[in-house]
Amino acid sequence: MNEMTKFTTTPKDWETDQEVRWCPGCGDYAVLKAVQRTMPELGVRPENTVFVSGIGCSSRFPYYMETYGFHTIHGRAPAVATGVKLANPELDVWIITGDGDALSIGGNHTMHLLRRNLDCQVLLFNNEIYGLTKGQYSPTSRVGTRSPSTPYGSVDRPASPCSFALGSGARFVARAIDTHKNLPSVLKAAHAHKGASFVEIYQNCIVYNDDVFAPFTEKKAAPDNQIWVEDGKPVLFANGAKGLTLNRTDLKLHVVDVVDGDWEAAGVIVHDQTNHGLAQMLIDFAPGEGGPVVLGVIFNHPRPTFDRAVVEQNAAATAGKKPDLQKLISKGQTWQVEKAGPTL
Ligand SMILES: Cc1ncc(C[n+]2csc(CCOP(=O)(O)OP(=O)(O)O)c2C)c(N)n1
Ligand code: SF4
């Protein structure tokens, strides 16, 4: 977006008069507030903004944003968002989806949106459960998750949303937490990226999967279990007392202690958000295995977008040609109906 055209709004301008129908304490509220707080900082216009969702608790989001919006069918937000963006590439398109919506019924659609690189923001609310349909296990639920559909515990191995996104060709992959103060800055980076920006947001479902992220979100546990990466900065955590290093023997990331803040001597790596291999290692680093979780903008390496390519192709195909509707209508097999003669 052109900086000159920045538009002034307040968070209130992005709120609707709709009654919010999430359970009290649901992480969705925190994400909604963060988005409503971020929009004024982006300097964008509500009438140029579209929120598109599938089906799920999180997918009620468009009702609560004072913008255009589509609450579509289960897993199909990417298809509708693609149509919206191709019809008017100037619109700012946000997709809101759940782990079930995006990775189960919508897995195929999500993959193609990301590999095509439609210019939009995908916010995947990961609560590792189906909230709306009362707690069945989802593609991100951990092994052993007990639910109405798995009373003896799920035996499925979970999918990693960020790994799925990176493997599908996404050029922007980030992770955040519903209630964390860094969420707006991750949203801003996603918006600044031209192309499909994929943001996984750990979202607490207080009713069906409460505290599943507590090992790294609880105040006491957070410093030792959250690693917020920043491009060009050493990958440090635990208030700078620990960092990640690449072991040259097993080619894996390991935690090292940093003595007296000397991260270079400790061999701590520096984050490079354009490094695909590093992004994969950071995504894989210990989630679900009790170790620290890597958060923030993990991969950000733009390439031309699908919508731009379609616009350019259409312009090239029609260059120098004048539209002639009559010619188009009479193209191919046409015939003239002869005047009916007298019946014999
Ligand atoms: C075609 C179809 N199949 C199944 C459903 C039932 N259904 C509605 S929402 C949902 C899953 C929601 O889970 P998730 O995407 O994780 O969102 P959450 O509610 O947790 O935010 C399912 C299976 C449906 N609405 N339509
Ligand atoms: S069921 Fe879970 S995800 Fe859905 S509104 Fe309630 S707390 Fe939120």
Short mmCIF file of C-alpha atoms and ligand atoms in Angstrom, two decimals:
data_model
loop_
_atom_site.label_atom_id
_atom_site.label_comp_id
_atom_site.label_asym_id
_atom_site.label_seq_id
_atom_site.Cartn_x
_atom_site.Cartn_y
_atom_site.Cartn_z
CA MET A 1 0.00 0.00 0.00
CA ASN A 2 1.16 3.53 -0.78
CA GLU A 3 2.24 5.23 2.45
CA MET A 4 0.80 8.54 1.11
CA THR A 5 -2.72 7.10 1.16
CA LYS A 6 -2.73 6.11 4.86
CA PHE A 7 -6.15 6.49 6.39
CA THR A 8 -6.97 7.36 10.00
CA THR A 9 -9.29 5.12 12.05
CA THR A 10 -9.58 4.03 15.66
CA PRO A 11 -10.11 0.46 16.91
CA LYS A 12 -13.79 1.37 17.54
CA ASP A 13 -14.27 2.00 13.80
CA TRP A 14 -13.55 -1.70 13.21
CA GLU A 15 -16.09 -3.01 15.75
CA THR A 16 -19.63 -4.01 14.78
CA ASP A 17 -22.82 -3.89 16.86
CA GLN A 18 -23.13 -7.70 16.69
CA GLU A 19 -23.32 -9.67 19.92
CA VAL A 20 -20.09 -11.71 20.15
CA ARG A 21 -21.05 -15.35 20.55
CA TRP A 22 -17.92 -17.00 21.89
CA CYS A 23 -17.66 -18.66 25.29
CA PRO A 24 -16.44 -16.30 28.02
CA GLY A 25 -12.65 -16.64 28.22
CA CYS A 26 -12.22 -17.97 24.66
CA GLY A 27 -8.92 -16.96 23.03
CA ASP A 28 -10.86 -15.73 20.00
CA TYR A 29 -11.70 -12.50 21.89
CA ALA A 30 -8.03 -11.66 22.31
CA VAL A 31 -7.33 -12.20 18.61
CA LEU A 32 -10.35 -10.07 17.64
CA LYS A 33 -9.13 -7.24 19.88
CA ALA A 34 -5.58 -7.53 18.51
CA VAL A 35 -6.86 -7.32 14.93
CA GLN A 36 -9.13 -4.36 15.73
CA ARG A 37 -6.20 -2.61 17.40
CA THR A 38 -3.87 -3.35 14.49
CA MET A 39 -6.09 -2.13 11.64
CA PRO A 40 -5.72 1.61 12.48
CA GLU A 41 -1.96 1.17 12.58
CA LEU A 42 -2.03 -0.27 9.06
CA GLY A 43 -3.73 2.90 7.83
CA VAL A 44 -6.19 0.89 5.76
CA ARG A 45 -9.86 1.59 5.00
CA PRO A 46 -12.74 -0.58 6.26
CA GLU A 47 -14.48 -0.31 2.88
CA ASN A 48 -11.39 -1.76 1.14
CA THR A 49 -11.10 -4.64 3.58
CA VAL A 50 -12.71 -8.08 3.37
CA PHE A 51 -12.69 -10.83 6.00
CA VAL A 52 -13.47 -14.29 4.65
CA SER A 53 -13.99 -17.34 6.85
CA GLY A 54 -15.13 -20.95 6.65
CA ILE A 55 -17.07 -22.64 9.46
CA GLY A 56 -16.11 -22.97 13.11
CA CYS A 57 -16.15 -20.80 16.23
CA SER A 58 -13.25 -18.72 14.88
CA SER A 59 -15.02 -18.39 11.55
CA ARG A 60 -17.67 -16.14 13.14
CA PHE A 61 -14.98 -13.46 13.05
CA PRO A 62 -16.26 -11.51 9.97
CA TYR A 63 -19.51 -10.65 11.85
CA TYR A 64 -17.46 -8.72 14.37
CA MET A 65 -15.35 -6.69 11.92
CA GLU A 66 -16.90 -3.51 10.48
CA THR A 67 -15.70 -4.41 6.98
CA TYR A 68 -17.00 -6.45 4.09
CA GLY A 69 -17.06 -10.14 4.89
CA PHE A 70 -18.08 -13.63 3.88
CA HIS A 71 -18.87 -16.44 6.34
CA THR A 72 -18.62 -19.19 3.74
CA ILE A 73 -18.82 -22.97 3.85
CA HIS A 74 -16.58 -25.36 5.77
CA GLY A 75 -13.01 -25.26 4.41
CA ARG A 76 -13.83 -23.09 1.43
CA ALA A 77 -12.65 -19.64 2.55
CA PRO A 78 -9.58 -19.86 0.25
CA ALA A 79 -11.77 -20.37 -2.83
CA VAL A 80 -14.02 -17.42 -1.99
CA ALA A 81 -11.04 -15.23 -1.05
CA THR A 82 -9.40 -16.05 -4.39
CA GLY A 83 -12.55 -14.95 -6.21
CA VAL A 84 -12.73 -11.73 -4.20
CA LYS A 85 -9.09 -10.85 -4.84
CA LEU A 86 -9.21 -11.65 -8.56
CA ALA A 87 -12.41 -9.62 -9.00
CA ASN A 88 -10.76 -6.64 -7.30
CA PRO A 89 -7.02 -6.99 -6.60
CA GLU A 90 -7.05 -3.65 -4.74
CA LEU A 91 -9.01 -5.18 -1.84
CA ASP A 92 -7.20 -6.17 1.33
CA VAL A 93 -8.26 -9.77 2.00
CA TRP A 94 -7.98 -11.59 5.34
CA ILE A 95 -8.87 -15.26 5.79
CA ILE A 96 -9.92 -16.46 9.23
CA THR A 97 -9.89 -20.21 9.72
CA GLY A 98 -9.62 -22.91 12.39
CA ASP A 99 -7.30 -25.92 12.45
CA GLY A 100 -10.16 -28.20 11.41
CA ASP A 101 -11.48 -25.79 8.78
CA ALA A 102 -8.06 -25.13 7.18
CA LEU A 103 -6.36 -28.49 7.53
CA SER A 104 -9.11 -31.12 7.46
CA ILE A 105 -11.99 -30.40 5.10
CA GLY A 106 -10.14 -27.35 3.70
CA GLY A 107 -6.62 -28.84 3.53
CA ASN A 108 -6.67 -29.03 -0.25
CA HIS A 109 -7.93 -25.47 -0.64
CA THR A 110 -5.42 -24.08 1.84
CA MET A 111 -2.55 -25.81 0.04
CA HIS A 112 -3.49 -24.34 -3.34
CA LEU A 113 -4.00 -20.84 -1.96
CA LEU A 114 -0.50 -20.94 -0.46
CA ARG A 115 1.29 -22.43 -3.49
CA ARG A 116 -0.43 -19.95 -5.81
CA ASN A 117 0.57 -17.15 -3.46
CA LEU A 118 -2.61 -15.11 -3.47
CA ASP A 119 -1.95 -11.75 -1.81
CA CYS A 120 -3.90 -12.13 1.45
CA GLN A 121 -3.43 -12.81 5.16
CA VAL A 122 -4.38 -16.27 6.49
CA LEU A 123 -4.94 -16.35 10.26
CA LEU A 124 -5.23 -19.95 11.41
CA PHE A 125 -6.62 -20.16 14.93
CA ASN A 126 -5.12 -23.37 16.28
CA ASN A 127 -6.89 -24.69 19.36
CA GLU A 128 -6.06 -28.31 18.49
CA ILE A 129 -9.76 -29.23 18.63
CA TYR A 130 -13.08 -28.73 16.85
CA GLY A 131 -14.72 -26.07 19.02
CA LEU A 132 -17.99 -25.43 17.21
CA THR A 133 -18.98 -29.08 16.94
CA LYS A 134 -18.33 -29.71 20.63
CA GLY A 135 -14.81 -30.98 20.94
CA GLN A 136 -14.01 -33.73 18.45
CA TYR A 137 -10.28 -34.14 17.84
CA SER A 138 -8.81 -32.23 14.89
CA PRO A 139 -5.80 -32.69 12.55
CA THR A 140 -3.62 -30.83 15.07
CA SER A 141 -4.79 -32.68 18.21
CA ARG A 142 -2.01 -34.48 20.04
CA VAL A 143 -1.79 -38.26 20.24
CA GLY A 144 -3.92 -39.37 23.18
CA THR A 145 -6.45 -36.51 22.95
CA ARG A 146 -9.69 -37.74 24.49
CA SER A 147 -12.83 -36.35 22.91
CA PRO A 148 -16.41 -37.40 22.15
CA SER A 149 -15.09 -38.95 18.92
CA THR A 150 -12.01 -40.54 20.54
CA PRO A 151 -13.08 -41.70 24.01
CA TYR A 152 -9.97 -43.93 24.25
CA GLY A 153 -7.60 -41.19 23.01
CA SER A 154 -6.64 -40.23 19.45
CA VAL A 155 -3.97 -42.41 17.83
CA ASP A 156 -3.49 -40.00 14.87
CA ARG A 157 -0.19 -38.17 14.56
CA PRO A 158 -0.91 -34.42 14.39
CA ALA A 159 -0.06 -32.16 11.44
CA SER A 160 2.06 -29.05 11.98
CA PRO A 161 0.24 -26.04 10.44
CA CYS A 162 3.46 -24.06 9.81
CA SER A 163 5.22 -27.07 8.32
CA PHE A 164 2.20 -27.67 6.08
CA ALA A 165 2.29 -24.03 4.98
CA LEU A 166 6.02 -24.00 4.27
CA GLY A 167 5.77 -27.30 2.40
CA SER A 168 2.88 -25.93 0.33
CA GLY A 169 5.06 -23.07 -0.86
CA ALA A 170 4.02 -20.26 1.51
CA ARG A 171 6.47 -17.35 1.38
CA PHE A 172 5.47 -15.94 4.78
CA VAL A 173 5.07 -18.21 7.79
CA ALA A 174 4.66 -16.96 11.36
CA ARG A 175 3.49 -18.18 14.74
CA ALA A 176 1.88 -16.21 17.54
CA ILE A 177 -0.22 -16.60 20.70
CA ASP A 178 -3.78 -15.23 21.14
CA THR A 179 -3.09 -13.16 24.28
CA HIS A 180 0.55 -12.23 23.63
CA LYS A 181 1.56 -8.58 23.26
CA ASN A 182 3.57 -9.45 20.12
CA LEU A 183 0.51 -10.56 18.13
CA PRO A 184 -0.12 -7.09 16.58
CA SER A 185 3.47 -6.83 15.34
CA VAL A 186 3.18 -10.27 13.70
CA LEU A 187 -0.10 -9.16 12.08
CA LYS A 188 1.57 -6.01 10.79
CA ALA A 189 4.43 -8.01 9.27
CA ALA A 190 1.91 -10.38 7.65
CA HIS A 191 0.05 -7.43 6.16
CA ALA A 192 3.25 -5.83 4.87
CA HIS A 193 4.19 -9.03 3.02
CA LYS A 194 2.95 -9.11 -0.58
CA GLY A 195 1.65 -12.63 -1.09
CA ALA A 196 -0.06 -15.25 1.05
CA SER A 197 0.94 -14.61 4.66
CA PHE A 198 0.29 -17.60 6.88
CA VAL A 199 -0.01 -16.95 10.62
CA GLU A 200 -0.68 -19.78 13.06
CA ILE A 201 -2.16 -18.40 16.28
CA TYR A 202 -2.25 -20.67 19.32
CA GLN A 203 -5.78 -20.06 20.62
CA ASN A 204 -7.06 -21.38 23.89
CA CYS A 205 -10.42 -23.17 23.71
CA ILE A 206 -11.42 -22.85 27.33
CA VAL A 207 -14.27 -25.36 26.99
CA TYR A 208 -12.90 -28.33 25.04
CA ASN A 209 -9.09 -28.06 25.23
CA ASP A 210 -8.33 -25.68 28.08
CA ASP A 211 -4.70 -24.97 28.86
CA VAL A 212 -3.29 -27.27 26.18
CA PHE A 213 -0.69 -24.56 25.47
CA ALA A 214 -0.09 -23.72 29.15
CA PRO A 215 3.39 -25.35 29.20
CA PHE A 216 4.64 -22.41 27.12
CA THR A 217 1.95 -19.72 27.58
CA GLU A 218 1.73 -19.57 31.40
CA LYS A 219 3.48 -16.51 32.79
CA LYS A 220 6.04 -18.50 34.78
CA ALA A 221 6.81 -20.93 31.96
CA ALA A 222 6.88 -18.36 29.13
CA PRO A 223 10.50 -17.06 29.30
CA ASP A 224 11.97 -20.56 29.21
CA ASN A 225 9.56 -21.90 26.63
CA GLN A 226 8.95 -19.12 24.10
CA ILE A 227 11.60 -18.16 21.55
CA TRP A 228 10.58 -15.02 19.63
CA VAL A 229 12.71 -14.75 16.51
CA GLU A 230 13.53 -11.49 14.73
CA ASP A 231 15.27 -11.15 11.38
CA GLY A 232 18.97 -10.38 11.78
CA LYS A 233 18.94 -10.95 15.54
CA PRO A 234 20.46 -13.82 17.56
CA VAL A 235 17.95 -16.54 18.48
CA LEU A 236 17.89 -16.03 22.25
CA PHE A 237 15.36 -16.75 24.99
CA ALA A 238 15.12 -17.07 28.78
CA ASN A 239 15.96 -13.34 29.04
CA GLY A 240 19.08 -13.87 26.95
CA ALA A 241 20.44 -16.67 29.13
CA LYS A 242 19.82 -19.33 26.46
CA GLY A 243 19.93 -19.57 22.70
CA LEU A 244 19.74 -21.96 19.79
CA THR A 245 22.83 -23.27 18.06
CA LEU A 246 23.26 -25.50 15.01
CA ASN A 247 25.14 -28.67 15.82
CA ARG A 248 27.36 -29.46 12.83
CA THR A 249 27.45 -33.19 13.60
CA ASP A 250 23.74 -34.03 13.71
CA LEU A 251 22.67 -30.89 11.75
CA LYS A 252 20.02 -30.12 14.36
CA LEU A 253 19.23 -27.11 16.51
CA HIS A 254 20.16 -27.39 20.18
CA VAL A 255 19.69 -25.17 23.23
CA VAL A 256 22.91 -23.65 24.62
CA ASP A 257 23.59 -21.57 27.71
CA VAL A 258 24.81 -18.03 27.09
CA VAL A 259 27.38 -16.88 29.64
CA ASP A 260 27.53 -13.15 30.44
CA GLY A 261 25.42 -12.31 27.36
CA ASP A 262 28.17 -13.49 25.00
CA TRP A 263 25.89 -15.20 22.51
CA GLU A 264 28.53 -15.25 19.76
CA ALA A 265 30.94 -17.29 21.89
CA ALA A 266 28.06 -19.65 22.74
CA GLY A 267 27.55 -20.22 18.99
CA VAL A 268 23.99 -18.86 18.92
CA ILE A 269 22.62 -18.60 15.38
CA VAL A 270 21.32 -15.36 13.87
CA HIS A 271 17.83 -15.49 12.40
CA ASP A 272 17.62 -15.09 8.62
CA GLN A 273 13.94 -14.96 7.65
CA THR A 274 14.77 -15.70 3.99
CA ASN A 275 16.44 -19.03 4.81
CA HIS A 276 14.00 -21.83 3.97
CA GLY A 277 16.06 -24.59 5.62
CA LEU A 278 16.43 -22.66 8.85
CA ALA A 279 12.69 -21.87 8.82
CA GLN A 280 11.90 -25.60 8.64
CA MET A 281 14.22 -26.35 11.54
CA LEU A 282 12.74 -23.55 13.65
CA ILE A 283 9.20 -24.74 12.92
CA ASP A 284 10.11 -28.30 13.85
CA PHE A 285 11.95 -27.28 17.00
CA ALA A 286 10.28 -29.16 19.80
CA PRO A 287 6.60 -28.17 19.49
CA GLY A 288 4.56 -30.72 21.36
CA GLU A 289 7.66 -32.34 22.85
CA GLY A 290 7.94 -30.14 25.92
CA GLY A 291 10.75 -27.91 24.63
CA PRO A 292 10.63 -24.21 23.81
CA VAL A 293 8.41 -23.16 20.90
CA VAL A 294 9.64 -20.83 18.17
CA LEU A 295 7.36 -17.84 17.57
CA GLY A 296 7.31 -14.67 15.46
CA VAL A 297 8.06 -14.28 11.76
CA ILE A 298 9.88 -17.50 10.90
CA PHE A 299 9.97 -17.21 7.09
CA ASN A 300 9.49 -14.10 4.95
CA HIS A 301 10.78 -14.26 1.40
CA PRO A 302 8.35 -12.75 -1.11
CA ARG A 303 7.87 -13.75 -4.71
CA PRO A 304 5.35 -12.54 -7.35
CA THR A 305 1.73 -13.06 -6.43
CA PHE A 306 -1.02 -15.01 -8.18
CA ASP A 307 -3.41 -12.06 -8.45
CA ARG A 308 -0.72 -9.85 -10.03
CA ALA A 309 0.15 -12.62 -12.52
CA VAL A 310 -3.51 -13.03 -13.51
CA VAL A 311 -3.96 -9.27 -13.97
CA GLU A 312 -0.79 -9.06 -16.09
CA GLN A 313 -1.76 -12.05 -18.19
CA ASN A 314 -5.23 -10.64 -18.85
CA ALA A 315 -3.73 -7.27 -19.80
CA ALA A 316 -1.26 -8.93 -22.20
CA ALA A 317 -3.96 -11.12 -23.75
CA THR A 318 -6.26 -8.16 -24.43
CA ALA A 319 -3.61 -5.56 -25.30
CA GLY A 320 -4.45 -3.61 -28.44
CA LYS A 321 -7.75 -5.46 -28.86
CA LYS A 322 -11.09 -3.70 -28.82
CA PRO A 323 -13.90 -5.58 -27.11
CA ASP A 324 -16.53 -6.62 -29.67
CA LEU A 325 -19.47 -8.32 -27.99
CA GLN A 326 -21.31 -8.98 -31.26
CA LYS A 327 -18.29 -10.79 -32.70
CA LEU A 328 -18.01 -12.90 -29.55
CA ILE A 329 -21.69 -13.86 -29.61
CA SER A 330 -21.62 -14.86 -33.28
CA LYS A 331 -18.33 -16.78 -32.97
CA GLY A 332 -18.30 -20.55 -33.65
CA GLN A 333 -21.40 -22.48 -34.64
CA THR A 334 -24.14 -20.05 -35.49
CA TRP A 335 -26.98 -20.39 -37.89
CA GLN A 336 -29.93 -18.42 -39.18
CA VAL A 337 -33.42 -19.65 -38.64
CA GLU A 338 -35.19 -19.49 -41.98
CA LYS A 339 -38.50 -17.77 -42.18
CA ALA A 340 -41.18 -20.39 -41.80
CA GLY A 341 -43.00 -21.03 -45.07
CA PRO A 342 -46.67 -21.98 -45.46
CA THR A 343 -47.50 -25.45 -44.11
CA LEU A 344 -48.49 -27.87 -46.80
C1 LIG B 1 -19.47 -29.93 5.06
C2 LIG B 1 -19.44 -29.81 6.57
N1 LIG B 1 -18.90 -30.82 7.28
C3 LIG B 1 -18.85 -30.72 8.62
C4 LIG B 1 -19.34 -29.61 9.26
C5 LIG B 1 -19.29 -29.57 10.77
N2 LIG B 1 -18.30 -28.66 11.29
C6 LIG B 1 -18.59 -27.37 11.53
S1 LIG B 1 -17.30 -26.53 12.19
C7 LIG B 1 -16.34 -27.91 12.16
C8 LIG B 1 -14.93 -27.89 12.70
C9 LIG B 1 -14.55 -26.63 13.38
O1 LIG B 1 -13.28 -26.73 13.94
P1 LIG B 1 -12.17 -25.69 13.70
O2 LIG B 1 -12.01 -25.39 12.25
O3 LIG B 1 -10.93 -26.17 14.36
O4 LIG B 1 -12.74 -24.35 14.33
P2 LIG B 1 -13.10 -23.93 15.83
O5 LIG B 1 -14.58 -24.16 15.99
O6 LIG B 1 -12.30 -24.76 16.75
O7 LIG B 1 -12.76 -22.47 15.85
C10 LIG B 1 -17.03 -29.00 11.64
C11 LIG B 1 -16.47 -30.35 11.48
C12 LIG B 1 -19.88 -28.57 8.48
N3 LIG B 1 -20.36 -27.44 9.03
N4 LIG B 1 -19.92 -28.69 7.14
S1 SF4 B 2 -16.07 -23.81 22.10
FE1 SF4 B 2 -13.92 -23.22 22.42
S2 SF4 B 2 -13.29 -22.20 20.52
FE2 SF4 B 2 -15.53 -22.26 20.56
S3 SF4 B 2 -16.15 -20.29 21.45
FE3 SF4 B 2 -16.07 -21.80 23.10
S4 SF4 B 2 -14.02 -21.58 23.95
FE4 SF4 B 2 -14.00 -20.62 21.94
#
